[in-house]
Structure formats: structure tokens, C-alpha cells
PDB file of C-alpha atoms and ligand atoms in Angstrom:
ATOM      1  CA  MET A 232     -14.050  -4.992  19.433  1.00 47.00           C
ATOM      2  CA  VAL A 233     -12.589  -4.634  15.967  1.00 54.00           C
ATOM      3  CA  LEU A 234      -9.327  -3.141  17.138  1.00 59.00           C
ATOM      4  CA  ASP A 235      -6.838  -5.091  19.110  1.00 61.00           C
ATOM      5  CA  ASN A 236      -3.175  -4.503  19.861  1.00 64.00           C
ATOM      6  CA  LEU A 237      -3.847  -0.860  20.680  1.00 70.00           C
ATOM      7  CA  GLY A 238      -0.903   1.068  22.078  1.00 71.00           C
ATOM      8  CA  SER A 239      -0.772   1.014  25.856  1.00 74.00           C
ATOM      9  CA  SER A 240      -1.385   4.734  26.421  1.00 75.00           C
ATOM     10  CA  LEU A 241      -4.374   4.786  24.075  1.00 81.00           C
ATOM     11  CA  ARG A 242      -5.707   1.665  25.744  1.00 81.00           C
ATOM     12  CA  GLY A 243      -5.168   3.366  29.112  1.00 81.00           C
ATOM     13  CA  SER A 244      -7.195   6.409  28.072  1.00 81.00           C
ATOM     14  CA  LEU A 245      -9.949   4.206  26.724  1.00 82.00           C
ATOM     15  CA  ASP A 246      -9.965   2.069  29.850  1.00 82.00           C
ATOM     16  CA  LYS A 247     -10.622   5.164  31.932  1.00 82.00           C
ATOM     17  CA  LEU A 248     -13.995   5.334  30.216  1.00 81.00           C
ATOM     18  CA  GLN A 249     -14.926   1.906  31.544  1.00 80.00           C
ATOM     19  CA  GLY A 250     -18.381   2.082  33.079  1.00 77.00           C
ATOM     20  CA  LYS A 251     -19.177   5.476  31.572  1.00 79.00           C
ATOM     21  CA  SER A 252     -22.149   5.742  29.277  1.00 77.00           C
ATOM     22  CA  ARG A 253     -21.438   9.245  27.976  1.00 78.00           C
ATOM     23  CA  LEU A 254     -18.270  11.034  26.983  1.00 82.00           C
ATOM     24  CA  ASP A 255     -17.400  14.541  28.070  1.00 87.00           C
ATOM     25  CA  LYS A 256     -15.130  16.983  26.291  1.00 91.00           C
ATOM     26  CA  ASP A 257     -12.083  16.119  28.412  1.00 91.00           C
ATOM     27  CA  ASP A 258     -12.462  12.398  27.708  1.00 89.00           C
ATOM     28  CA  VAL A 259     -12.626  13.041  23.970  1.00 91.00           C
ATOM     29  CA  GLN A 260      -9.721  15.466  24.113  1.00 92.00           C
ATOM     30  CA  GLU A 261      -7.505  12.931  25.854  1.00 91.00           C
ATOM     31  CA  ILE A 262      -8.353  10.124  23.478  1.00 90.00           C
ATOM     32  CA  VAL A 263      -7.877  12.274  20.415  1.00 94.00           C
ATOM     33  CA  LYS A 264      -4.495  13.369  21.737  1.00 93.00           C
ATOM     34  CA  GLU A 265      -3.402   9.744  22.133  1.00 91.00           C
ATOM     35  CA  ILE A 266      -4.628   8.897  18.639  1.00 92.00           C
ATOM     36  CA  GLN A 267      -2.753  11.857  17.198  1.00 94.00           C
ATOM     37  CA  ARG A 268       0.396  10.755  18.962  1.00 93.00           C
ATOM     38  CA  SER A 269       0.116   7.226  17.571  1.00 91.00           C
ATOM     39  CA  LEU A 270      -0.698   8.299  14.031  1.00 93.00           C
ATOM     40  CA  LEU A 271       2.035  10.928  13.859  1.00 94.00           C
ATOM     41  CA  SER A 272       4.627   8.478  15.086  1.00 91.00           C
ATOM     42  CA  ALA A 273       3.374   6.044  12.438  1.00 92.00           C
ATOM     43  CA  ASP A 274       4.223   8.738   9.811  1.00 92.00           C
ATOM     44  CA  VAL A 275       0.666   9.704   8.961  1.00 94.00           C
ATOM     45  CA  ASP A 276       0.630  13.190   7.437  1.00 94.00           C
ATOM     46  CA  VAL A 277      -0.138  16.014   9.884  1.00 95.00           C
ATOM     47  CA  SER A 278      -3.029  17.454   7.912  1.00 94.00           C
ATOM     48  CA  LEU A 279      -4.650  14.021   7.606  1.00 94.00           C
ATOM     49  CA  VAL A 280      -4.260  13.547  11.361  1.00 96.00           C
ATOM     50  CA  MET A 281      -5.855  16.939  12.023  1.00 96.00           C
ATOM     51  CA  ASP A 282      -8.818  16.284   9.722  1.00 95.00           C
ATOM     52  CA  LEU A 283      -9.331  12.919  11.337  1.00 95.00           C
ATOM     53  CA  SER A 284      -9.118  14.393  14.838  1.00 96.00           C
ATOM     54  CA  ASP A 285     -11.778  16.971  14.021  1.00 96.00           C
ATOM     55  CA  SER A 286     -14.169  14.360  12.679  1.00 96.00           C
ATOM     56  CA  ILE A 287     -13.602  12.070  15.659  1.00 95.00           C
ATOM     57  CA  LYS A 288     -14.122  14.921  18.148  1.00 95.00           C
ATOM     58  CA  THR A 289     -17.315  16.095  16.491  1.00 95.00           C
ATOM     59  CA  ARG A 290     -18.828  12.657  16.194  1.00 95.00           C
ATOM     60  CA  ALA A 291     -17.790  11.505  19.670  1.00 92.00           C
ATOM     61  CA  LEU A 292     -19.469  14.499  21.264  1.00 91.00           C
ATOM     62  CA  GLU A 293     -22.524  14.720  19.037  1.00 93.00           C
ATOM     63  CA  GLU A 294     -23.492  11.105  18.536  1.00 92.00           C
ATOM     64  CA  ASP A 295     -25.140   9.236  21.370  1.00 87.00           C
ATOM     65  CA  PRO A 296     -23.899   5.710  21.913  1.00 84.00           C
ATOM     66  CA  PRO A 297     -26.540   3.195  20.792  1.00 86.00           C
ATOM     67  CA  ALA A 298     -28.383   1.557  23.669  1.00 86.00           C
ATOM     68  CA  GLY A 299     -26.223  -1.040  25.390  1.00 84.00           C
ATOM     69  CA  THR A 300     -22.963   0.349  23.968  1.00 85.00           C
ATOM     70  CA  SER A 301     -20.469   1.788  26.434  1.00 85.00           C
ATOM     71  CA  ALA A 302     -18.824   5.152  25.836  1.00 86.00           C
ATOM     72  CA  ARG A 303     -15.524   3.313  25.375  1.00 86.00           C
ATOM     73  CA  ASP A 304     -16.822   1.040  22.634  1.00 87.00           C
ATOM     74  CA  HIS A 305     -18.675   3.911  21.033  1.00 89.00           C
ATOM     75  CA  VAL A 306     -15.597   6.111  20.668  1.00 89.00           C
ATOM     76  CA  LEU A 307     -13.527   3.170  19.508  1.00 88.00           C
ATOM     77  CA  LYS A 308     -16.082   2.469  16.817  1.00 90.00           C
ATOM     78  CA  ILE A 309     -15.970   6.102  15.686  1.00 93.00           C
ATOM     79  CA  VAL A 310     -12.174   6.044  15.547  1.00 91.00           C
ATOM     80  CA  TYR A 311     -12.267   2.863  13.521  1.00 90.00           C
ATOM     81  CA  GLU A 312     -14.925   4.128  11.115  1.00 93.00           C
ATOM     82  CA  GLU A 313     -13.097   7.390  10.520  1.00 94.00           C
ATOM     83  CA  LEU A 314      -9.833   5.562   9.845  1.00 93.00           C
ATOM     84  CA  VAL A 315     -11.554   3.137   7.492  1.00 92.00           C
ATOM     85  CA  GLY A 316     -13.071   6.169   5.741  1.00 91.00           C
ATOM     86  CA  LEU A 317      -9.583   7.517   5.182  1.00 90.00           C
ATOM     87  CA  ILE A 318      -7.848   4.267   4.315  1.00 91.00           C
ATOM     88  CA  GLY A 319     -10.650   2.515   2.499  1.00 91.00           C
ATOM     89  CA  ASP A 320     -11.049  -1.152   1.740  1.00 92.00           C
ATOM     90  CA  SER A 321      -8.403  -3.030  -0.168  1.00 96.00           C
ATOM     91  CA  THR A 322      -8.053  -2.319  -3.887  1.00 97.00           C
ATOM     92  CA  GLU A 323     -10.185  -4.716  -5.854  1.00 97.00           C
ATOM     93  CA  ILE A 324      -8.044  -7.328  -7.572  1.00 98.00           C
ATOM     94  CA  PRO A 325     -10.264  -9.507  -9.771  1.00 98.00           C
ATOM     95  CA  LEU A 326      -9.104 -13.078 -10.219  1.00 98.00           C
ATOM     96  CA  GLU A 327      -9.115 -12.876 -13.987  1.00 98.00           C
ATOM     97  CA  PRO A 328      -6.752 -12.112 -16.874  1.00 98.00           C
ATOM     98  CA  GLN A 329      -5.273  -8.665 -16.522  1.00 98.00           C
ATOM     99  CA  THR A 330      -2.154  -6.565 -16.772  1.00 98.00           C
ATOM    100  CA  ILE A 331      -0.739  -4.780 -13.756  1.00 98.00           C
ATOM    101  CA  MET A 332       2.172  -2.359 -13.893  1.00 98.00           C
ATOM    102  CA  LEU A 333       4.288  -1.425 -10.888  1.00 98.00           C
ATOM    103  CA  ALA A 334       5.693   2.066 -10.370  1.00 97.00           C
ATOM    104  CA  GLY A 335       7.909   3.531  -7.691  1.00 95.00           C
ATOM    105  CA  LEU A 336      11.375   4.722  -6.805  1.00 94.00           C
ATOM    106  CA  GLN A 337      14.414   2.474  -6.753  1.00 93.00           C
ATOM    107  CA  GLY A 338      14.594   0.368  -3.629  1.00 94.00           C
ATOM    108  CA  SER A 339      10.899   0.678  -2.825  1.00 96.00           C
ATOM    109  CA  GLY A 340      10.469  -3.040  -3.452  1.00 97.00           C
ATOM    110  CA  LYS A 341       8.950  -3.190  -6.953  1.00 97.00           C
ATOM    111  CA  THR A 342      10.881  -6.172  -8.267  1.00 97.00           C
ATOM    112  CA  THR A 343      10.287  -8.144  -5.102  1.00 97.00           C
ATOM    113  CA  THR A 344       6.598  -7.200  -5.199  1.00 98.00           C
ATOM    114  CA  ALA A 345       6.253  -8.249  -8.846  1.00 98.00           C
ATOM    115  CA  ALA A 346       7.467 -11.768  -8.042  1.00 98.00           C
ATOM    116  CA  LYS A 347       5.396 -11.912  -4.857  1.00 98.00           C
ATOM    117  CA  MET A 348       2.242 -10.864  -6.685  1.00 98.00           C
ATOM    118  CA  ALA A 349       2.908 -13.452  -9.368  1.00 98.00           C
ATOM    119  CA  TRP A 350       3.231 -16.085  -6.636  1.00 98.00           C
ATOM    120  CA  TRP A 351      -0.028 -14.829  -5.099  1.00 98.00           C
ATOM    121  CA  PHE A 352      -1.894 -15.049  -8.426  1.00 98.00           C
ATOM    122  CA  SER A 353      -0.494 -18.513  -9.104  1.00 98.00           C
ATOM    123  CA  LYS A 354      -1.823 -19.686  -5.725  1.00 98.00           C
ATOM    124  CA  LYS A 355      -5.223 -18.396  -6.829  1.00 98.00           C
ATOM    125  CA  GLY A 356      -5.092 -20.686  -9.838  1.00 98.00           C
ATOM    126  CA  LEU A 357      -4.094 -18.143 -12.485  1.00 98.00           C
ATOM    127  CA  ARG A 358      -1.066 -18.209 -14.721  1.00 98.00           C
ATOM    128  CA  PRO A 359       0.952 -15.069 -14.080  1.00 98.00           C
ATOM    129  CA  ALA A 360       4.073 -13.826 -15.823  1.00 98.00           C
ATOM    130  CA  VAL A 361       6.495 -11.144 -14.697  1.00 98.00           C
ATOM    131  CA  ILE A 362       7.983  -8.862 -17.331  1.00 98.00           C
ATOM    132  CA  GLN A 363      11.114  -7.116 -16.120  1.00 97.00           C
ATOM    133  CA  THR A 364      11.652  -3.795 -17.911  1.00 97.00           C
ATOM    134  CA  ASP A 365      14.111  -2.365 -15.388  1.00 94.00           C
ATOM    135  CA  THR A 366      17.261  -1.776 -17.420  1.00 92.00           C
ATOM    136  CA  PHE A 367      18.427   0.912 -15.022  1.00 88.00           C
ATOM    137  CA  ARG A 368      19.261  -0.947 -11.837  1.00 87.00           C
ATOM    138  CA  PRO A 369      22.126  -3.429 -12.154  1.00 84.00           C
ATOM    139  CA  GLY A 370      20.990  -6.786 -10.875  1.00 92.00           C
ATOM    140  CA  ALA A 371      17.277  -6.182 -11.393  1.00 93.00           C
ATOM    141  CA  TYR A 372      17.109  -8.818 -14.145  1.00 96.00           C
ATOM    142  CA  ASP A 373      18.871 -11.542 -12.122  1.00 96.00           C
ATOM    143  CA  GLN A 374      16.883 -10.750  -9.006  1.00 96.00           C
ATOM    144  CA  ALA A 375      13.537 -10.912 -10.816  1.00 97.00           C
ATOM    145  CA  LYS A 376      14.497 -14.086 -12.687  1.00 97.00           C
ATOM    146  CA  GLN A 377      15.591 -15.865  -9.519  1.00 98.00           C
ATOM    147  CA  MET A 378      12.516 -14.857  -7.574  1.00 97.00           C
ATOM    148  CA  CYS A 379      10.233 -15.939 -10.398  1.00 98.00           C
ATOM    149  CA  GLU A 380      12.000 -19.292 -10.531  1.00 98.00           C
ATOM    150  CA  ARG A 381      11.407 -19.666  -6.819  1.00 97.00           C
ATOM    151  CA  ALA A 382       7.774 -18.687  -7.262  1.00 97.00           C
ATOM    152  CA  GLU A 383       7.531 -21.063 -10.240  1.00 97.00           C
ATOM    153  CA  VAL A 384       5.993 -18.424 -12.484  1.00 98.00           C
ATOM    154  CA  ASP A 385       6.724 -17.325 -16.052  1.00 98.00           C
ATOM    155  CA  PHE A 386       9.319 -14.622 -16.495  1.00 98.00           C
ATOM    156  CA  TYR A 387      10.567 -12.433 -19.308  1.00 98.00           C
ATOM    157  CA  GLY A 388      13.491 -10.061 -19.305  1.00 97.00           C
ATOM    158  CA  ASP A 389      16.499  -9.283 -21.473  1.00 96.00           C
ATOM    159  CA  PRO A 390      19.746  -8.512 -19.665  1.00 95.00           C
ATOM    160  CA  ASP A 391      21.383  -7.275 -22.877  1.00 94.00           C
ATOM    161  CA  ALA A 392      18.658  -4.896 -23.999  1.00 94.00           C
ATOM    162  CA  ASP A 393      18.543  -1.269 -22.964  1.00 92.00           C
ATOM    163  CA  ASP A 394      15.151  -0.190 -24.245  1.00 96.00           C
ATOM    164  CA  PRO A 395      12.456  -0.872 -21.641  1.00 96.00           C
ATOM    165  CA  VAL A 396       9.648  -0.175 -24.093  1.00 97.00           C
ATOM    166  CA  GLN A 397      10.945  -2.817 -26.488  1.00 97.00           C
ATOM    167  CA  ILE A 398      11.355  -5.281 -23.610  1.00 97.00           C
ATOM    168  CA  ALA A 399       7.763  -4.632 -22.578  1.00 97.00           C
ATOM    169  CA  GLU A 400       6.520  -5.255 -26.122  1.00 97.00           C
ATOM    170  CA  GLU A 401       8.566  -8.401 -26.571  1.00 98.00           C
ATOM    171  CA  GLY A 402       7.726  -9.550 -23.064  1.00 98.00           C
ATOM    172  CA  LEU A 403       3.990  -9.395 -23.668  1.00 98.00           C
ATOM    173  CA  GLU A 404       4.432 -11.450 -26.809  1.00 97.00           C
ATOM    174  CA  ALA A 405       6.785 -13.955 -25.210  1.00 98.00           C
ATOM    175  CA  THR A 406       4.432 -14.549 -22.281  1.00 98.00           C
ATOM    176  CA  GLU A 407       1.180 -14.644 -24.216  1.00 97.00           C
ATOM    177  CA  ASP A 408       0.271 -17.988 -22.634  1.00 97.00           C
ATOM    178  CA  ALA A 409       0.042 -16.289 -19.262  1.00 98.00           C
ATOM    179  CA  ASP A 410      -3.218 -14.657 -18.211  1.00 98.00           C
ATOM    180  CA  VAL A 411      -1.956 -12.162 -15.646  1.00 98.00           C
ATOM    181  CA  HIS A 412       0.924  -9.943 -16.731  1.00 98.00           C
ATOM    182  CA  ILE A 413       2.850  -8.086 -14.065  1.00 98.00           C
ATOM    183  CA  VAL A 414       5.142  -5.460 -15.506  1.00 98.00           C
ATOM    184  CA  ASP A 415       8.015  -4.317 -13.326  1.00 97.00           C
ATOM    185  CA  THR A 416       9.466  -0.923 -14.231  1.00 96.00           C
ATOM    186  CA  ALA A 417      12.682   0.866 -13.420  1.00 92.00           C
ATOM    187  CA  GLY A 418      12.840   3.332 -10.570  1.00 88.00           C
ATOM    188  CA  ARG A 419      15.344   6.099  -9.927  1.00 83.00           C
ATOM    189  CA  HIS A 420      16.840   7.400  -6.721  1.00 79.00           C
ATOM    190  CA  ALA A 421      14.568  10.400  -7.019  1.00 80.00           C
ATOM    191  CA  LEU A 422      11.693  11.584  -9.150  1.00 81.00           C
ATOM    192  CA  GLU A 423      13.461  12.540 -12.337  1.00 84.00           C
ATOM    193  CA  ALA A 424      11.877  13.617 -15.592  1.00 84.00           C
ATOM    194  CA  ASP A 425      13.301  10.669 -17.524  1.00 87.00           C
ATOM    195  CA  LEU A 426      11.716   8.242 -15.078  1.00 89.00           C
ATOM    196  CA  ILE A 427       8.296   9.709 -15.733  1.00 92.00           C
ATOM    197  CA  ASP A 428       8.877   9.836 -19.514  1.00 92.00           C
ATOM    198  CA  GLU A 429       9.996   6.217 -19.500  1.00 93.00           C
ATOM    199  CA  ILE A 430       7.081   4.894 -17.494  1.00 95.00           C
ATOM    200  CA  GLU A 431       4.618   6.814 -19.672  1.00 96.00           C
ATOM    201  CA  GLU A 432       6.095   5.187 -22.762  1.00 96.00           C
ATOM    202  CA  ILE A 433       5.949   1.726 -21.213  1.00 97.00           C
ATOM    203  CA  GLU A 434       2.392   2.383 -20.137  1.00 97.00           C
ATOM    204  CA  SER A 435       1.307   3.305 -23.657  1.00 97.00           C
ATOM    205  CA  VAL A 436       2.626  -0.012 -24.969  1.00 96.00           C
ATOM    206  CA  VAL A 437       1.481  -2.204 -22.088  1.00 97.00           C
ATOM    207  CA  GLN A 438      -1.890  -0.513 -21.491  1.00 98.00           C
ATOM    208  CA  PRO A 439      -2.244  -1.901 -17.973  1.00 98.00           C
ATOM    209  CA  ASP A 440      -5.597  -2.483 -16.330  1.00 98.00           C
ATOM    210  CA  LEU A 441      -4.114  -1.292 -13.067  1.00 98.00           C
ATOM    211  CA  ASN A 442      -1.070   0.712 -12.038  1.00 98.00           C
ATOM    212  CA  LEU A 443       0.160   0.151  -8.499  1.00 98.00           C
ATOM    213  CA  LEU A 444       2.488   2.536  -6.686  1.00 98.00           C
ATOM    214  CA  VAL A 445       4.987   0.625  -4.549  1.00 98.00           C
ATOM    215  CA  LEU A 446       6.077   2.419  -1.390  1.00 97.00           C
ATOM    216  CA  ASP A 447       8.469   1.457   1.370  1.00 97.00           C
ATOM    217  CA  ALA A 448       6.698   1.458   4.767  1.00 96.00           C
ATOM    218  CA  ALA A 449       9.314   3.901   5.999  1.00 95.00           C
ATOM    219  CA  ILE A 450       8.253   6.559   3.519  1.00 94.00           C
ATOM    220  CA  GLY A 451       7.194   9.762   5.198  1.00 88.00           C
ATOM    221  CA  GLN A 452       6.649  13.114   3.532  1.00 86.00           C
ATOM    222  CA  GLY A 453       8.031  11.879   0.201  1.00 89.00           C
ATOM    223  CA  ALA A 454       4.854   9.909  -0.459  1.00 93.00           C
ATOM    224  CA  LYS A 455       2.937  12.995  -1.494  1.00 93.00           C
ATOM    225  CA  GLU A 456       5.149  14.093  -4.354  1.00 93.00           C
ATOM    226  CA  GLN A 457       5.602  10.552  -5.655  1.00 94.00           C
ATOM    227  CA  ALA A 458       1.888   9.934  -5.581  1.00 96.00           C
ATOM    228  CA  GLN A 459       1.171  13.180  -7.401  1.00 95.00           C
ATOM    229  CA  GLU A 460       3.816  12.606 -10.068  1.00 94.00           C
ATOM    230  CA  PHE A 461       2.915   9.014 -10.861  1.00 96.00           C
ATOM    231  CA  ASP A 462      -0.805   9.637 -10.638  1.00 97.00           C
ATOM    232  CA  GLY A 463      -0.477  12.639 -12.938  1.00 96.00           C
ATOM    233  CA  SER A 464       1.466  10.644 -15.527  1.00 95.00           C
ATOM    234  CA  ILE A 465       0.056   7.110 -15.607  1.00 96.00           C
ATOM    235  CA  GLY A 466      -2.803   7.190 -13.070  1.00 97.00           C
ATOM    236  CA  ILE A 467      -2.427   5.186  -9.876  1.00 98.00           C
ATOM    237  CA  GLY A 468      -5.191   2.737  -8.987  1.00 98.00           C
ATOM    238  CA  GLY A 469      -3.711   1.328  -5.788  1.00 98.00           C
ATOM    239  CA  VAL A 470      -0.766   1.267  -3.434  1.00 98.00           C
ATOM    240  CA  VAL A 471       1.518  -1.526  -2.233  1.00 98.00           C
ATOM    241  CA  ILE A 472       3.307  -0.982   1.074  1.00 98.00           C
ATOM    242  CA  THR A 473       6.495  -3.010   1.429  1.00 98.00           C
ATOM    243  CA  LYS A 474       8.789  -3.827   4.344  1.00 98.00           C
ATOM    244  CA  LEU A 475       6.038  -3.936   6.923  1.00 96.00           C
ATOM    245  CA  ASP A 476       8.039  -6.624   8.685  1.00 96.00           C
ATOM    246  CA  GLY A 477      10.314  -3.830   9.914  1.00 95.00           C
ATOM    247  CA  THR A 478       9.547  -1.228  12.534  1.00 93.00           C
ATOM    248  CA  ALA A 479       7.939   1.317  10.187  1.00 94.00           C
ATOM    249  CA  LYS A 480       4.165   1.311  10.258  1.00 93.00           C
ATOM    250  CA  GLY A 481       3.480   2.606   6.782  1.00 94.00           C
ATOM    251  CA  GLY A 482       1.369   5.617   7.740  1.00 94.00           C
ATOM    252  CA  GLY A 483       3.082   7.724   5.064  1.00 94.00           C
ATOM    253  CA  ALA A 484       1.448   5.569   2.437  1.00 94.00           C
ATOM    254  CA  LEU A 485      -1.934   6.938   3.495  1.00 94.00           C
ATOM    255  CA  THR A 486      -0.913  10.248   1.983  1.00 94.00           C
ATOM    256  CA  ALA A 487      -0.481   8.445  -1.328  1.00 95.00           C
ATOM    257  CA  VAL A 488      -3.857   6.764  -0.956  1.00 95.00           C
ATOM    258  CA  ASN A 489      -5.423  10.126  -0.255  1.00 94.00           C
ATOM    259  CA  GLU A 490      -3.599  11.941  -3.072  1.00 95.00           C
ATOM    260  CA  THR A 491      -4.426   9.314  -5.679  1.00 96.00           C
ATOM    261  CA  ASP A 492      -7.930   8.720  -4.398  1.00 95.00           C
ATOM    262  CA  SER A 493      -7.105   5.016  -4.427  1.00 96.00           C
ATOM    263  CA  SER A 494      -6.624   2.320  -1.807  1.00 96.00           C
ATOM    264  CA  ILE A 495      -4.099  -0.228  -0.630  1.00 97.00           C
ATOM    265  CA  ALA A 496      -3.826  -3.455  -2.590  1.00 98.00           C
ATOM    266  CA  PHE A 497      -1.046  -5.534  -1.041  1.00 98.00           C
ATOM    267  CA  LEU A 498       1.377  -5.477   1.860  1.00 98.00           C
ATOM    268  CA  GLY A 499       4.927  -6.790   1.691  1.00 98.00           C
ATOM    269  CA  THR A 500       6.071  -8.475   4.871  1.00 97.00           C
ATOM    270  CA  GLY A 501       9.477  -9.966   4.074  1.00 98.00           C
ATOM    271  CA  GLU A 502      12.023 -10.729   1.401  1.00 97.00           C
ATOM    272  CA  THR A 503      10.758 -14.038   0.074  1.00 97.00           C
ATOM    273  CA  VAL A 504       8.076 -14.580  -2.545  1.00 97.00           C
ATOM    274  CA  GLN A 505       5.502 -15.796  -0.049  1.00 98.00           C
ATOM    275  CA  ASP A 506       5.803 -12.662   2.102  1.00 98.00           C
ATOM    276  CA  ILE A 507       2.806 -10.888   0.658  1.00 98.00           C
ATOM    277  CA  GLU A 508      -0.636 -10.226   2.063  1.00 97.00           C
ATOM    278  CA  ARG A 509      -3.752  -8.682   0.674  1.00 97.00           C
ATOM    279  CA  PHE A 510      -4.432  -5.441   2.485  1.00 97.00           C
ATOM    280  CA  GLU A 511      -7.024  -5.702   5.204  1.00 93.00           C
ATOM    281  CA  PRO A 512      -8.028  -2.530   7.106  1.00 92.00           C
ATOM    282  CA  ASN A 513      -8.460  -3.987  10.638  1.00 88.00           C
ATOM    283  CA  GLY A 514      -4.928  -5.238  11.070  1.00 89.00           C
ATOM    284  CA  PHE A 515      -3.433  -2.162   9.463  1.00 92.00           C
ATOM    285  CA  ILE A 516      -5.411   0.252  11.632  1.00 90.00           C
ATOM    286  CA  SER A 517      -4.523  -1.670  14.790  1.00 86.00           C
ATOM    287  CA  ARG A 518      -0.899  -1.440  13.759  1.00 88.00           C
ATOM    288  CA  LEU A 519      -1.120   2.306  13.119  1.00 89.00           C
ATOM    289  CA  LEU A 520      -2.625   2.860  16.541  1.00 87.00           C
ATOM    290  CA  GLY A 521      -0.368   0.319  18.249  1.00 80.00           C
TER     291      GLY A 521
HETATM  292  P1  GDP B 261      13.079  -2.054  -6.491  1.00 91.30           P
HETATM  293  O1  GDP B 261      14.335  -1.267  -6.737  1.00 91.30           O
HETATM  294  O2  GDP B 261      11.907  -1.148  -6.272  1.00 91.30           O
HETATM  295  O3  GDP B 261      12.803  -3.087  -7.522  1.00 91.30           O
HETATM  296  O4  GDP B 261      13.274  -2.782  -5.080  1.00 91.30           O
HETATM  297  P2  GDP B 261      13.614  -4.301  -4.718  1.00 91.30           P
HETATM  298  O5  GDP B 261      12.469  -5.193  -5.025  1.00 91.30           O
HETATM  299  O6  GDP B 261      14.936  -4.670  -5.293  1.00 91.30           O
HETATM  300  O7  GDP B 261      13.732  -4.192  -3.133  1.00 91.30           O
HETATM  301  C1  GDP B 261      14.749  -3.433  -2.510  1.00 91.30           C
HETATM  302  C2  GDP B 261      15.227  -4.188  -1.269  1.00 91.30           C
HETATM  303  O8  GDP B 261      14.165  -4.279  -0.345  1.00 91.30           O
HETATM  304  C3  GDP B 261      15.667  -5.603  -1.575  1.00 91.30           C
HETATM  305  O9  GDP B 261      16.786  -5.892  -0.770  1.00 91.30           O
HETATM  306  C4  GDP B 261      14.486  -6.459  -1.131  1.00 91.30           C
HETATM  307  O10 GDP B 261      14.858  -7.739  -0.691  1.00 91.30           O
HETATM  308  C5  GDP B 261      13.941  -5.626  -0.001  1.00 91.30           C
HETATM  309  N1  GDP B 261      12.487  -5.817   0.199  1.00 91.30           N
HETATM  310  C6  GDP B 261      11.488  -5.674  -0.687  1.00 91.30           C
HETATM  311  N2  GDP B 261      10.290  -5.917  -0.116  1.00 91.30           N
HETATM  312  C7  GDP B 261      10.539  -6.219   1.176  1.00 91.30           C
HETATM  313  C8  GDP B 261       9.712  -6.548   2.322  1.00 91.30           C
HETATM  314  O11 GDP B 261       8.474  -6.590   2.263  1.00 91.30           O
HETATM  315  N3  GDP B 261      10.366  -6.776   3.499  1.00 91.30           N
HETATM  316  C9  GDP B 261      11.731  -6.715   3.598  1.00 91.30           C
HETATM  317  N4  GDP B 261      12.282  -6.950   4.796  1.00 91.30           N
HETATM  318  N5  GDP B 261      12.524  -6.401   2.568  1.00 91.30           N
HETATM  319  C10 GDP B 261      11.949  -6.158   1.385  1.00 91.30           C
END
């Protein structure tokens, strides 16, 4: 079956269906309860969990399992399909020249992600460059420069400048030999008006093909407001979830996916430049339900 590593109580409820060819209301109720428990503890938003539960219940009771499919496999397939419907496939990232801008709050992992994505593109045979416009966070320049050196990719930043828009302009010029431009932006501790103004100005100069919202896997309720603010100002075309090597499962990011009507592009799984993966629904769903 597509899902492995299911949590033990969900697996237990599913195993009780072994040998059954049809599901009754109690079976469905028990399974849905286990799924709700898993998703809520993975930080998935309550209203998303409720919508999902309703769809799973309805389908599990109304749809007959195809011939030869057990009730267990049938309900598992429904759960999987409904979750894929919510989460979607990974954001399309064409392997061609393009400009990608990263948005998010301070500490979400933008700078790290910029270098990781550059490494990823370089492994795909492209020539990426990172442009560091974060003049707000002390150390952002050095961190980005060092990571880009490690990733062996082009880098532009100016530790003495304080105008991110000018850095972006100069950075695009200075890295014109590169074909993929990844523009890192400054965050703030919270969503402040000047953050949004600044990123809008950078966006108008950079004119990215794609804006990605970078979210820490531990984000919970905060994902909604961030997604709305950034989507309303620059338009978000995909989400990056960082720090998935920790205990957080990243379910809060689904709120952002839902709010921005986008999808997940990349996952961050560590602190070094190689710790990046393209999003892939199976593994992520298994993790959410695990
Ligand atoms: P920014 O303020 O959004 O640019 O965030 P940074 O890129 O500086 O990341 C903040 C902290 O999180 C740094 O200490 C990073 O090393 C760390 N970090 C970023 N991504 C990951 C990840 O995927 N896993 C882990 N364990 N740490 C990460």
C-alpha cells in the first residue's frame, strides 16, 4: 500500500478490518478518530481536519471497494486520496532559467533554503546564484556567503549596504552569468508593515517567476496569517517546509498551502546545503499520520 510508517494506533484500527470486505459506521468512525488524532498532533488546522474527516466518512461509507480490494485497503486508499487532494503534488520547478524569491519570517530558514536550493539546481546542471538582500538580520550576509561557498554556487551580497532593493538590482546585474537567480529576503520577528513594504519593493525590481513562502515545520496557527499576508502582497506560488529533521511534522504548513492555493516545493531536512528534498506526497502523508 502507498502508506507505510503509519502510527501504531491507526495501524491497529486498520488491522481490525483485516478480512472484512465492507465497512460499517463504527469502523469508519474509529478510523476517522485515529486520523484526526494524528493530524491534529501534527499541527494540521482543525477546520482542515474536520473537512477531511467528513469527506473520508462519506466516501468510506458510500463507495464500494472495487472487487478484490479489502475494506482495509479501500479506506486507506480513500484517506490517501483525500490527503493528496488537500496537499497536492509538489510545486512544479522547471529545470530552466528562472528567478525565485524567498519570503518568510526571521528564523524560518530562508537563507539556509536559498543556499540549499542553489545547491539543488547546480546538481541538476544549472548555474544558480544566490542574491542576499537581508540587511536586517546581523550575520545573514556571512551565513549566506559561507553556505554558497560550500555549495560552490555564485553569490552576491553587500554587507555595507542597507538598501535591499538596490542590492537586488545590483545582484541581478552582478550575477547575470547565472541562469537561476534565488533571491533571499529579510524577515522580521513578526509580520510588520515594513516587512511587507520591503518585500513588495524587492519584488517589483526582481520580478520573480516564483515566490516561495518558507515555513518552519513547527509552525502552527501562525501559518494562516503569514500565508495571507505574503500571498496578498507578492503572491505565493509554493511553500518550503524547513527543519523536518526535528520532531515537528509540518502539518501547519498545510494551512499555508490551502490559503495560498499553492503546493509544497521543497523540504529542509538539516542544516547543511545538501539537506534538501523535493516534496513528495507519499512520504509526507505517512509522516503526518505516523
Ligand atoms: P532565516 O532568518 O529565515 O534566513 O533563517 P536561517 O536560514 O538563518 O535559519 C534559522 C536557523 O534554522 C539556522 O540556525 C539554520 O541553521 C536552521 N535551519 C534552517 N533550515 C533547517 C533545517 O532544515 N533543519 C535544521 N535542523 N535546521 C535548519
